[in-house]
Amino acid sequence: MVGGPIEPRHIRAGLTGAALIGAVALTMAADVVASGLAGPAPDSRRASGFGPADLGRLRALTGLDGAAPATVRAALASAPLAWEPFYAAGAALLPRPEAAPLLQEAARRDPHAGGPHLALLGLAADRGGMTQVMVQLSALQRLDGVFGDGLAAKLGAHVARAADATQAAAALSGHPALVAPFLDGFARTQRPAALVLALVDALPAAALDDPRARASAVAEMVRIGAYARARALWLGGLRATARPQGPVYSPDFADLTAPPPFGWALQASDAGVAERDRARGLALTAYGRVAGPLVSQLVTAMPGRWRLQLVYAPQGGAAGVLRLRARCADDGAVLAERALDNGMAGPQRLDLPFVVPTGHCAAQTLEIAAQATDDARGQAVQVRQLRLSGPAPR
């Protein structure tokens, strides 16, 4: 086989490569070999019909004078319109930069061939070219989404310096489909706050048009405690007409499509289930077996006195299994909580006053949670409104 299959050496960065690309290139090698995208290189025995004009094109692409090397001649013993000869010729020249135009021609002839893009990815990594790395990752992602996403995530996981973040963010411009897996990989490493801010600040605004990418960025901001920034990013993904006028988004539960954490998070677990009620609001059922939140939302209430106002209608079961609670997002400290009584039939109102302390507790989780009971008795309610009133929200 002329040129050989794509090997780890084809994507191994040299000592002169950029630090970020050099770090991740070795981890890409095993994935490339296992992916099957590269496929076999063309066989020199597939002979026929490579004419003088094609040899001239080869010479023009490689800048070679005189006769082409034997490996190149053998690789080009194929059909004149095939991509494989140029792929084999380019692979034979790796890691020399002269390989690039041959591999690009192979990719142009068959955009669905993975081998040329993998080889170009390796060449870009070897030369420290982040922009070209993203170009080839984007092409590979279109050919195999799982494989391309995996490589983008590995690249994100290796962002360890502000310079890496800036370089990667600039290279992601124009490749929106890579942003979400890149951020997913970055998030898994739980980098320091300064690096998270550097990366998110450097991303082009359009990079967060993908809801999955925006959700990753918001989650990272929440993790580092940049709640105001996180909420601003989250709001950027909403329609202008859907943006909340108060601290709680959709207090009547009319919109359950806005993503958590600043939209409503509904749970279905061993603790119970929260779901949209056919009539209005939410239907909550606590099983009484284990404790856990059923519905929650993150808010950024400023220090001061606040009041949660819950309107609900009992639907049966044991009183007090469900509890309304406000707690600090940073450490989970409970600011206030009250049990939901069954009481009389029809709508009931439960007020829960609490104080947001100064100096910490920059964000708060509002939730209705199930409690475990000795006899595993449950409780069901219809929740119609959950409002928060007090000082003006940030």
Short mmCIF file of C-alpha atoms in Angstrom, two decimals:
data_model
loop_
_atom_site.label_atom_id
_atom_site.label_comp_id
_atom_site.label_asym_id
_atom_site.label_seq_id
_atom_site.Cartn_x
_atom_site.Cartn_y
_atom_site.Cartn_z
CA MET A 1 0.00 0.00 0.00
CA VAL A 2 1.47 3.28 -1.10
CA GLY A 3 1.81 5.97 1.53
CA GLY A 4 0.45 3.72 4.29
CA PRO A 5 -2.61 4.36 6.43
CA ILE A 6 -2.86 7.39 8.64
CA GLU A 7 -0.72 6.69 11.68
CA PRO A 8 -0.28 8.45 15.04
CA ARG A 9 2.83 10.15 13.69
CA HIS A 10 0.64 11.99 11.18
CA ILE A 11 -1.04 13.94 13.98
CA ARG A 12 1.79 14.14 16.50
CA ALA A 13 2.84 17.71 17.10
CA GLY A 14 6.50 18.60 16.87
CA LEU A 15 8.44 20.52 19.47
CA THR A 16 7.84 23.70 17.54
CA GLY A 17 4.04 23.35 17.70
CA ALA A 18 1.89 25.62 19.82
CA ALA A 19 1.70 24.46 23.43
CA LEU A 20 -2.04 23.79 23.40
CA ILE A 21 -1.99 21.83 20.15
CA GLY A 22 1.13 19.95 21.15
CA ALA A 23 -0.51 18.83 24.38
CA VAL A 24 -3.63 17.51 22.72
CA ALA A 25 -2.17 16.06 19.52
CA LEU A 26 -0.82 12.95 21.20
CA THR A 27 -4.21 12.19 22.73
CA MET A 28 -5.79 12.51 19.29
CA ALA A 29 -3.53 9.84 17.84
CA ALA A 30 -5.22 6.83 19.37
CA ASP A 31 -8.65 8.19 18.47
CA VAL A 32 -7.65 8.63 14.84
CA VAL A 33 -6.31 5.11 14.56
CA ALA A 34 -9.45 3.67 16.16
CA SER A 35 -11.90 5.82 14.24
CA GLY A 36 -11.69 4.06 10.90
CA LEU A 37 -12.22 7.42 9.19
CA ALA A 38 -8.81 7.38 7.57
CA GLY A 39 -9.36 4.05 5.86
CA PRO A 40 -6.68 2.31 3.81
CA ALA A 41 -4.35 4.23 1.57
CA PRO A 42 -4.67 3.59 -2.16
CA ASP A 43 -2.97 0.51 -3.53
CA SER A 44 -0.31 1.10 -6.18
CA ARG A 45 -1.57 -1.97 -8.05
CA ARG A 46 -4.74 -0.07 -8.94
CA ALA A 47 -3.04 0.90 -12.15
CA SER A 48 -4.10 2.78 -15.11
CA GLY A 49 -4.49 5.91 -16.92
CA PHE A 50 -2.52 8.55 -15.09
CA GLY A 51 -1.55 10.88 -17.87
CA PRO A 52 1.07 13.62 -18.40
CA ALA A 53 -1.39 16.37 -17.51
CA ASP A 54 -2.03 14.78 -14.12
CA LEU A 55 1.67 14.45 -13.43
CA GLY A 56 2.01 18.12 -14.29
CA ARG A 57 -0.69 18.99 -11.76
CA LEU A 58 1.14 16.93 -9.17
CA ARG A 59 4.36 18.82 -9.85
CA ALA A 60 2.56 22.15 -9.63
CA LEU A 61 1.05 21.25 -6.27
CA THR A 62 4.26 19.94 -4.76
CA GLY A 63 6.66 22.39 -6.30
CA LEU A 64 8.75 19.45 -7.45
CA ASP A 65 11.09 19.85 -10.39
CA GLY A 66 11.82 16.96 -12.69
CA ALA A 67 10.53 13.48 -12.03
CA ALA A 68 8.31 12.93 -9.02
CA PRO A 69 9.60 10.56 -6.31
CA ALA A 70 8.85 6.90 -6.87
CA THR A 71 6.36 6.79 -4.01
CA VAL A 72 4.42 9.64 -5.58
CA ARG A 73 4.45 8.02 -9.03
CA ALA A 74 3.20 4.78 -7.55
CA ALA A 75 0.46 6.50 -5.61
CA LEU A 76 -0.76 8.27 -8.72
CA ALA A 77 -1.11 5.05 -10.71
CA SER A 78 -4.87 5.34 -10.43
CA ALA A 79 -7.89 6.77 -12.18
CA PRO A 80 -7.27 10.38 -13.23
CA LEU A 81 -10.22 11.80 -11.27
CA ALA A 82 -9.66 9.83 -8.06
CA TRP A 83 -8.74 11.46 -4.77
CA GLU A 84 -6.61 8.55 -3.51
CA PRO A 85 -3.47 9.36 -5.52
CA PHE A 86 -3.18 12.81 -4.01
CA TYR A 87 -3.92 11.46 -0.54
CA ALA A 88 -1.18 8.83 -0.85
CA ALA A 89 1.28 11.34 -2.26
CA GLY A 90 0.55 13.80 0.52
CA ALA A 91 0.80 11.15 3.23
CA ALA A 92 4.19 10.13 1.86
CA LEU A 93 5.46 13.69 2.29
CA LEU A 94 4.23 14.18 5.87
CA PRO A 95 5.18 16.06 7.99
CA ARG A 96 6.70 18.33 5.34
CA PRO A 97 4.58 21.39 4.51
CA GLU A 98 4.65 20.35 0.84
CA ALA A 99 2.09 17.68 1.80
CA ALA A 100 -0.64 20.27 2.42
CA PRO A 101 -1.64 21.13 -1.18
CA LEU A 102 -1.75 17.44 -2.13
CA LEU A 103 -3.98 16.60 0.82
CA GLN A 104 -6.17 19.63 0.12
CA GLU A 105 -6.60 18.46 -3.47
CA ALA A 106 -7.57 15.00 -2.23
CA ALA A 107 -10.15 16.53 0.10
CA ARG A 108 -11.48 18.73 -2.72
CA ARG A 109 -11.94 15.73 -4.99
CA ASP A 110 -13.89 13.79 -2.37
CA PRO A 111 -15.17 15.90 0.56
CA HIS A 112 -16.46 12.70 2.20
CA ALA A 113 -13.03 11.09 2.50
CA GLY A 114 -11.78 11.22 6.08
CA GLY A 115 -8.13 10.40 5.44
CA PRO A 116 -7.10 13.73 3.87
CA HIS A 117 -8.76 15.74 6.65
CA LEU A 118 -7.10 13.63 9.33
CA ALA A 119 -3.71 14.11 7.70
CA LEU A 120 -4.31 17.86 7.35
CA LEU A 121 -5.33 17.97 11.01
CA GLY A 122 -2.05 16.36 11.94
CA LEU A 123 -0.10 18.74 9.73
CA ALA A 124 -1.83 21.76 11.28
CA ALA A 125 -1.11 20.42 14.77
CA ASP A 126 2.51 19.82 13.86
CA ARG A 127 2.85 23.43 12.71
CA GLY A 128 0.91 24.95 15.63
CA GLY A 129 -1.88 26.28 13.41
CA MET A 130 -4.98 26.49 15.59
CA THR A 131 -7.13 28.04 12.87
CA GLN A 132 -6.41 25.19 10.48
CA VAL A 133 -6.91 22.66 13.26
CA MET A 134 -10.46 23.99 13.69
CA VAL A 135 -11.06 23.93 9.93
CA GLN A 136 -10.17 20.24 9.78
CA LEU A 137 -12.03 19.40 13.00
CA SER A 138 -15.12 21.00 11.49
CA ALA A 139 -14.77 18.86 8.36
CA LEU A 140 -14.29 15.71 10.43
CA GLN A 141 -17.30 16.58 12.57
CA ARG A 142 -19.46 16.74 9.46
CA LEU A 143 -18.21 13.29 8.44
CA ASP A 144 -18.56 11.71 11.88
CA GLY A 145 -20.25 13.83 14.53
CA VAL A 146 -19.31 11.66 17.49
CA PHE A 147 -15.65 11.46 16.48
CA GLY A 148 -15.41 15.17 15.65
CA ASP A 149 -17.11 16.16 18.90
CA GLY A 150 -14.73 13.92 20.81
CA LEU A 151 -11.66 15.60 19.34
CA ALA A 152 -13.12 19.07 19.97
CA ALA A 153 -13.80 18.11 23.59
CA LYS A 154 -10.22 16.89 24.01
CA LEU A 155 -8.96 20.20 22.67
CA GLY A 156 -11.19 22.07 25.14
CA ALA A 157 -9.94 19.94 28.03
CA HIS A 158 -6.36 21.02 27.31
CA VAL A 159 -6.99 24.76 27.59
CA ALA A 160 -4.83 25.61 30.59
CA ARG A 161 -3.70 29.22 30.04
CA ALA A 162 -5.34 32.51 29.14
CA ALA A 163 -3.31 32.55 25.92
CA ASP A 164 -4.72 29.13 25.02
CA ALA A 165 -8.25 30.40 25.67
CA THR A 166 -7.78 33.46 23.47
CA GLN A 167 -6.23 31.46 20.64
CA ALA A 168 -8.91 28.77 20.75
CA ALA A 169 -11.79 31.25 20.95
CA ALA A 170 -10.54 33.12 17.89
CA ALA A 171 -10.11 29.88 15.95
CA LEU A 172 -13.64 28.74 16.84
CA SER A 173 -15.09 31.73 15.02
CA GLY A 174 -16.86 30.44 11.94
CA HIS A 175 -17.23 26.92 13.36
CA PRO A 176 -20.29 27.19 15.63
CA ALA A 177 -20.90 23.44 15.71
CA LEU A 178 -17.54 22.91 17.47
CA VAL A 179 -18.21 25.36 20.30
CA ALA A 180 -20.52 23.16 22.39
CA PRO A 181 -18.29 20.04 22.47
CA PHE A 182 -15.22 22.25 22.99
CA LEU A 183 -16.88 23.91 26.01
CA ASP A 184 -18.08 20.55 27.31
CA GLY A 185 -14.50 19.29 27.32
CA PHE A 186 -13.27 22.49 28.93
CA ALA A 187 -15.93 22.27 31.66
CA ARG A 188 -14.94 18.74 32.62
CA THR A 189 -11.53 19.99 33.78
CA GLN A 190 -13.03 22.54 36.23
CA ARG A 191 -10.47 25.25 35.51
CA PRO A 192 -9.94 28.29 37.78
CA ALA A 193 -12.35 31.22 37.62
CA ALA A 194 -9.89 33.52 35.85
CA LEU A 195 -9.43 31.05 32.99
CA VAL A 196 -13.19 30.48 32.64
CA LEU A 197 -13.76 34.23 32.38
CA ALA A 198 -10.91 34.59 29.87
CA LEU A 199 -12.39 31.93 27.60
CA VAL A 200 -16.00 33.10 27.76
CA ASP A 201 -14.98 36.74 27.26
CA ALA A 202 -12.91 35.79 24.21
CA LEU A 203 -15.68 33.82 22.48
CA PRO A 204 -17.40 35.64 19.60
CA ALA A 205 -21.01 36.53 20.44
CA ALA A 206 -22.29 34.23 17.70
CA ALA A 207 -20.46 31.29 19.27
CA LEU A 208 -23.18 31.04 21.92
CA ASP A 209 -26.08 30.97 19.48
CA ASP A 210 -26.15 27.20 19.95
CA PRO A 211 -28.29 26.57 23.08
CA ARG A 212 -26.00 23.72 24.13
CA ALA A 213 -22.94 25.98 23.97
CA ARG A 214 -24.72 28.73 25.91
CA ALA A 215 -25.82 26.22 28.55
CA SER A 216 -22.20 25.06 29.00
CA ALA A 217 -20.97 28.64 29.38
CA VAL A 218 -23.75 29.47 31.86
CA ALA A 219 -23.03 26.33 33.90
CA GLU A 220 -19.33 27.23 34.10
CA MET A 221 -20.14 30.76 35.25
CA VAL A 222 -22.43 29.36 37.94
CA ARG A 223 -19.74 26.90 39.04
CA ILE A 224 -17.22 29.68 39.66
CA GLY A 225 -19.81 31.84 41.42
CA ALA A 226 -20.10 34.49 38.68
CA TYR A 227 -23.87 34.47 39.05
CA ALA A 228 -24.63 37.90 37.61
CA ARG A 229 -22.54 37.11 34.52
CA ALA A 230 -24.20 33.72 34.27
CA ARG A 231 -27.68 35.22 34.38
CA ALA A 232 -26.75 37.82 31.77
CA LEU A 233 -25.52 35.04 29.46
CA TRP A 234 -28.68 33.06 30.12
CA LEU A 235 -30.89 36.07 29.37
CA GLY A 236 -29.04 36.51 26.07
CA GLY A 237 -30.53 33.25 24.88
CA LEU A 238 -34.14 34.34 25.46
CA ARG A 239 -36.44 36.22 23.15
CA ALA A 240 -36.69 39.87 24.14
CA THR A 241 -40.40 39.42 24.90
CA ALA A 242 -39.66 36.50 27.23
CA ARG A 243 -37.19 38.29 29.50
CA PRO A 244 -38.38 38.41 33.11
CA GLN A 245 -39.57 41.60 34.77
CA GLY A 246 -38.85 40.31 38.28
CA PRO A 247 -36.37 38.05 40.07
CA VAL A 248 -38.29 34.83 39.26
CA TYR A 249 -38.64 33.70 35.67
CA SER A 250 -42.19 32.69 34.71
CA PRO A 251 -43.63 32.71 38.26
CA ASP A 252 -46.87 31.20 36.97
CA PHE A 253 -44.98 28.37 35.20
CA ALA A 254 -46.37 29.38 31.82
CA ASP A 255 -42.94 28.94 30.20
CA LEU A 256 -41.16 25.70 31.01
CA THR A 257 -38.96 25.80 27.91
CA ALA A 258 -36.34 28.23 29.25
CA PRO A 259 -33.38 26.14 30.41
CA PRO A 260 -32.21 25.82 34.02
CA PRO A 261 -30.74 27.05 36.23
CA PHE A 262 -32.47 30.42 35.80
CA GLY A 263 -35.49 28.73 34.25
CA TRP A 264 -37.55 26.12 36.06
CA ALA A 265 -35.88 22.73 36.58
CA LEU A 266 -38.44 19.94 36.93
CA GLN A 267 -37.35 16.63 38.39
CA ALA A 268 -38.58 13.06 38.12
CA SER A 269 -36.76 10.81 40.60
CA ASP A 270 -37.24 8.46 43.53
CA ALA A 271 -38.22 11.53 45.56
CA GLY A 272 -41.20 12.32 43.33
CA VAL A 273 -42.17 13.99 40.08
CA ALA A 274 -42.95 17.51 38.86
CA GLU A 275 -44.74 18.01 35.55
CA ARG A 276 -46.95 20.49 33.76
CA ASP A 277 -50.53 20.38 35.01
CA ARG A 278 -53.18 20.06 32.33
CA ALA A 279 -55.20 22.89 33.83
CA ARG A 280 -52.50 25.35 34.94
CA GLY A 281 -49.17 25.49 36.73
CA LEU A 282 -47.44 22.33 37.89
CA ALA A 283 -48.53 19.00 39.32
CA LEU A 284 -46.16 17.84 42.09
CA THR A 285 -46.21 14.40 43.65
CA ALA A 286 -43.87 13.48 46.51
CA TYR A 287 -43.50 9.77 47.22
CA GLY A 288 -42.25 10.12 50.80
CA ARG A 289 -39.54 7.51 50.32
CA VAL A 290 -36.45 9.73 49.82
CA ALA A 291 -35.74 13.45 50.01
CA GLY A 292 -35.00 15.62 46.99
CA PRO A 293 -36.04 18.74 45.07
CA LEU A 294 -38.94 18.46 42.62
CA VAL A 295 -38.88 21.98 41.15
CA SER A 296 -36.23 24.68 41.51
CA GLN A 297 -34.87 27.90 40.06
CA LEU A 298 -31.73 29.95 40.68
CA VAL A 299 -32.21 33.68 41.35
CA THR A 300 -29.84 36.56 42.12
CA ALA A 301 -31.62 38.39 44.94
CA MET A 302 -29.62 41.23 46.48
CA PRO A 303 -29.01 41.37 50.26
CA GLY A 304 -32.10 42.32 52.22
CA ARG A 305 -35.54 41.07 53.25
CA TRP A 306 -37.51 39.01 50.76
CA ARG A 307 -40.78 37.10 50.74
CA LEU A 308 -41.64 33.98 48.78
CA GLN A 309 -45.33 33.67 47.98
CA LEU A 310 -46.61 30.25 46.91
CA VAL A 311 -50.12 29.61 45.63
CA TYR A 312 -51.05 25.93 45.54
CA ALA A 313 -54.01 23.56 45.81
CA PRO A 314 -53.73 20.31 47.81
CA GLN A 315 -54.50 17.15 45.86
CA GLY A 316 -54.32 14.59 48.66
CA GLY A 317 -51.84 12.62 50.71
CA ALA A 318 -50.03 13.44 53.95
CA ALA A 319 -49.43 17.09 54.86
CA GLY A 320 -45.88 18.38 55.16
CA VAL A 321 -44.12 15.93 52.85
CA LEU A 322 -43.50 18.83 50.45
CA ARG A 323 -41.59 21.87 51.70
CA LEU A 324 -40.97 25.32 50.24
CA ARG A 325 -37.35 26.33 50.73
CA ALA A 326 -34.88 29.15 50.00
CA ARG A 327 -31.18 28.44 50.32
CA CYS A 328 -27.84 29.95 49.36
CA ALA A 329 -26.46 28.59 46.10
CA ASP A 330 -22.83 28.75 47.24
CA ASP A 331 -22.96 26.48 50.27
CA GLY A 332 -26.54 25.21 50.32
CA ALA A 333 -27.29 26.95 53.63
CA VAL A 334 -31.04 27.08 54.21
CA LEU A 335 -32.36 30.64 54.59
CA ALA A 336 -35.95 29.59 55.35
CA GLU A 337 -38.39 26.74 54.76
CA ARG A 338 -42.01 25.82 55.47
CA ALA A 339 -44.13 22.73 54.99
CA LEU A 340 -47.09 22.68 52.60
CA ASP A 341 -50.25 21.87 54.55
CA ASN A 342 -53.25 20.19 53.03
CA GLY A 343 -55.74 22.40 54.92
CA MET A 344 -58.99 23.26 53.23
CA ALA A 345 -59.86 22.42 49.67
CA GLY A 346 -59.04 24.92 46.94
CA PRO A 347 -56.14 27.35 46.44
CA GLN A 348 -53.98 28.22 49.44
CA ARG A 349 -51.25 30.79 49.91
CA LEU A 350 -48.02 30.13 51.75
CA ASP A 351 -45.71 33.04 52.63
CA LEU A 352 -42.05 32.42 53.40
CA PRO A 353 -40.05 35.49 54.54
CA PHE A 354 -36.26 35.27 54.53
CA VAL A 355 -33.17 37.48 54.62
CA VAL A 356 -30.34 37.35 52.09
CA PRO A 357 -27.18 38.12 54.09
CA THR A 358 -24.54 40.63 53.07
CA GLY A 359 -21.12 39.42 52.00
CA HIS A 360 -22.05 36.01 50.68
CA CYS A 361 -25.04 34.20 49.20
CA ALA A 362 -24.84 36.06 45.88
CA ALA A 363 -27.40 33.66 44.39
CA GLN A 364 -30.21 31.64 45.88
CA THR A 365 -32.03 28.45 45.00
CA LEU A 366 -35.81 28.53 45.37
CA GLU A 367 -37.28 25.05 45.50
CA ILE A 368 -40.13 22.83 46.49
CA ALA A 369 -38.63 19.61 47.81
CA ALA A 370 -39.92 16.24 48.95
CA GLN A 371 -39.08 14.86 52.38
CA ALA A 372 -38.73 11.23 53.41
CA THR A 373 -41.34 10.01 55.92
CA ASP A 374 -41.27 7.06 58.30
CA ASP A 375 -44.34 5.52 56.72
CA ALA A 376 -43.41 6.50 53.13
CA ARG A 377 -46.65 8.42 52.69
CA GLY A 378 -46.71 10.89 49.84
CA GLN A 379 -48.31 14.23 49.06
CA ALA A 380 -49.69 15.74 45.86
CA VAL A 381 -50.35 19.41 45.10
CA GLN A 382 -51.10 21.66 42.16
CA VAL A 383 -48.70 24.63 42.21
CA ARG A 384 -50.05 27.73 40.50
CA GLN A 385 -47.60 30.53 41.33
CA LEU A 386 -44.27 31.09 43.05
CA ARG A 387 -43.35 34.76 43.33
CA LEU A 388 -40.53 36.59 45.08
CA SER A 389 -40.98 40.14 46.34
CA GLY A 390 -38.64 42.46 48.19
CA PRO A 391 -35.64 44.65 47.23
CA ALA A 392 -35.11 45.28 43.52
CA PRO A 393 -33.26 42.38 41.84
CA ARG A 394 -29.77 42.88 40.48
#
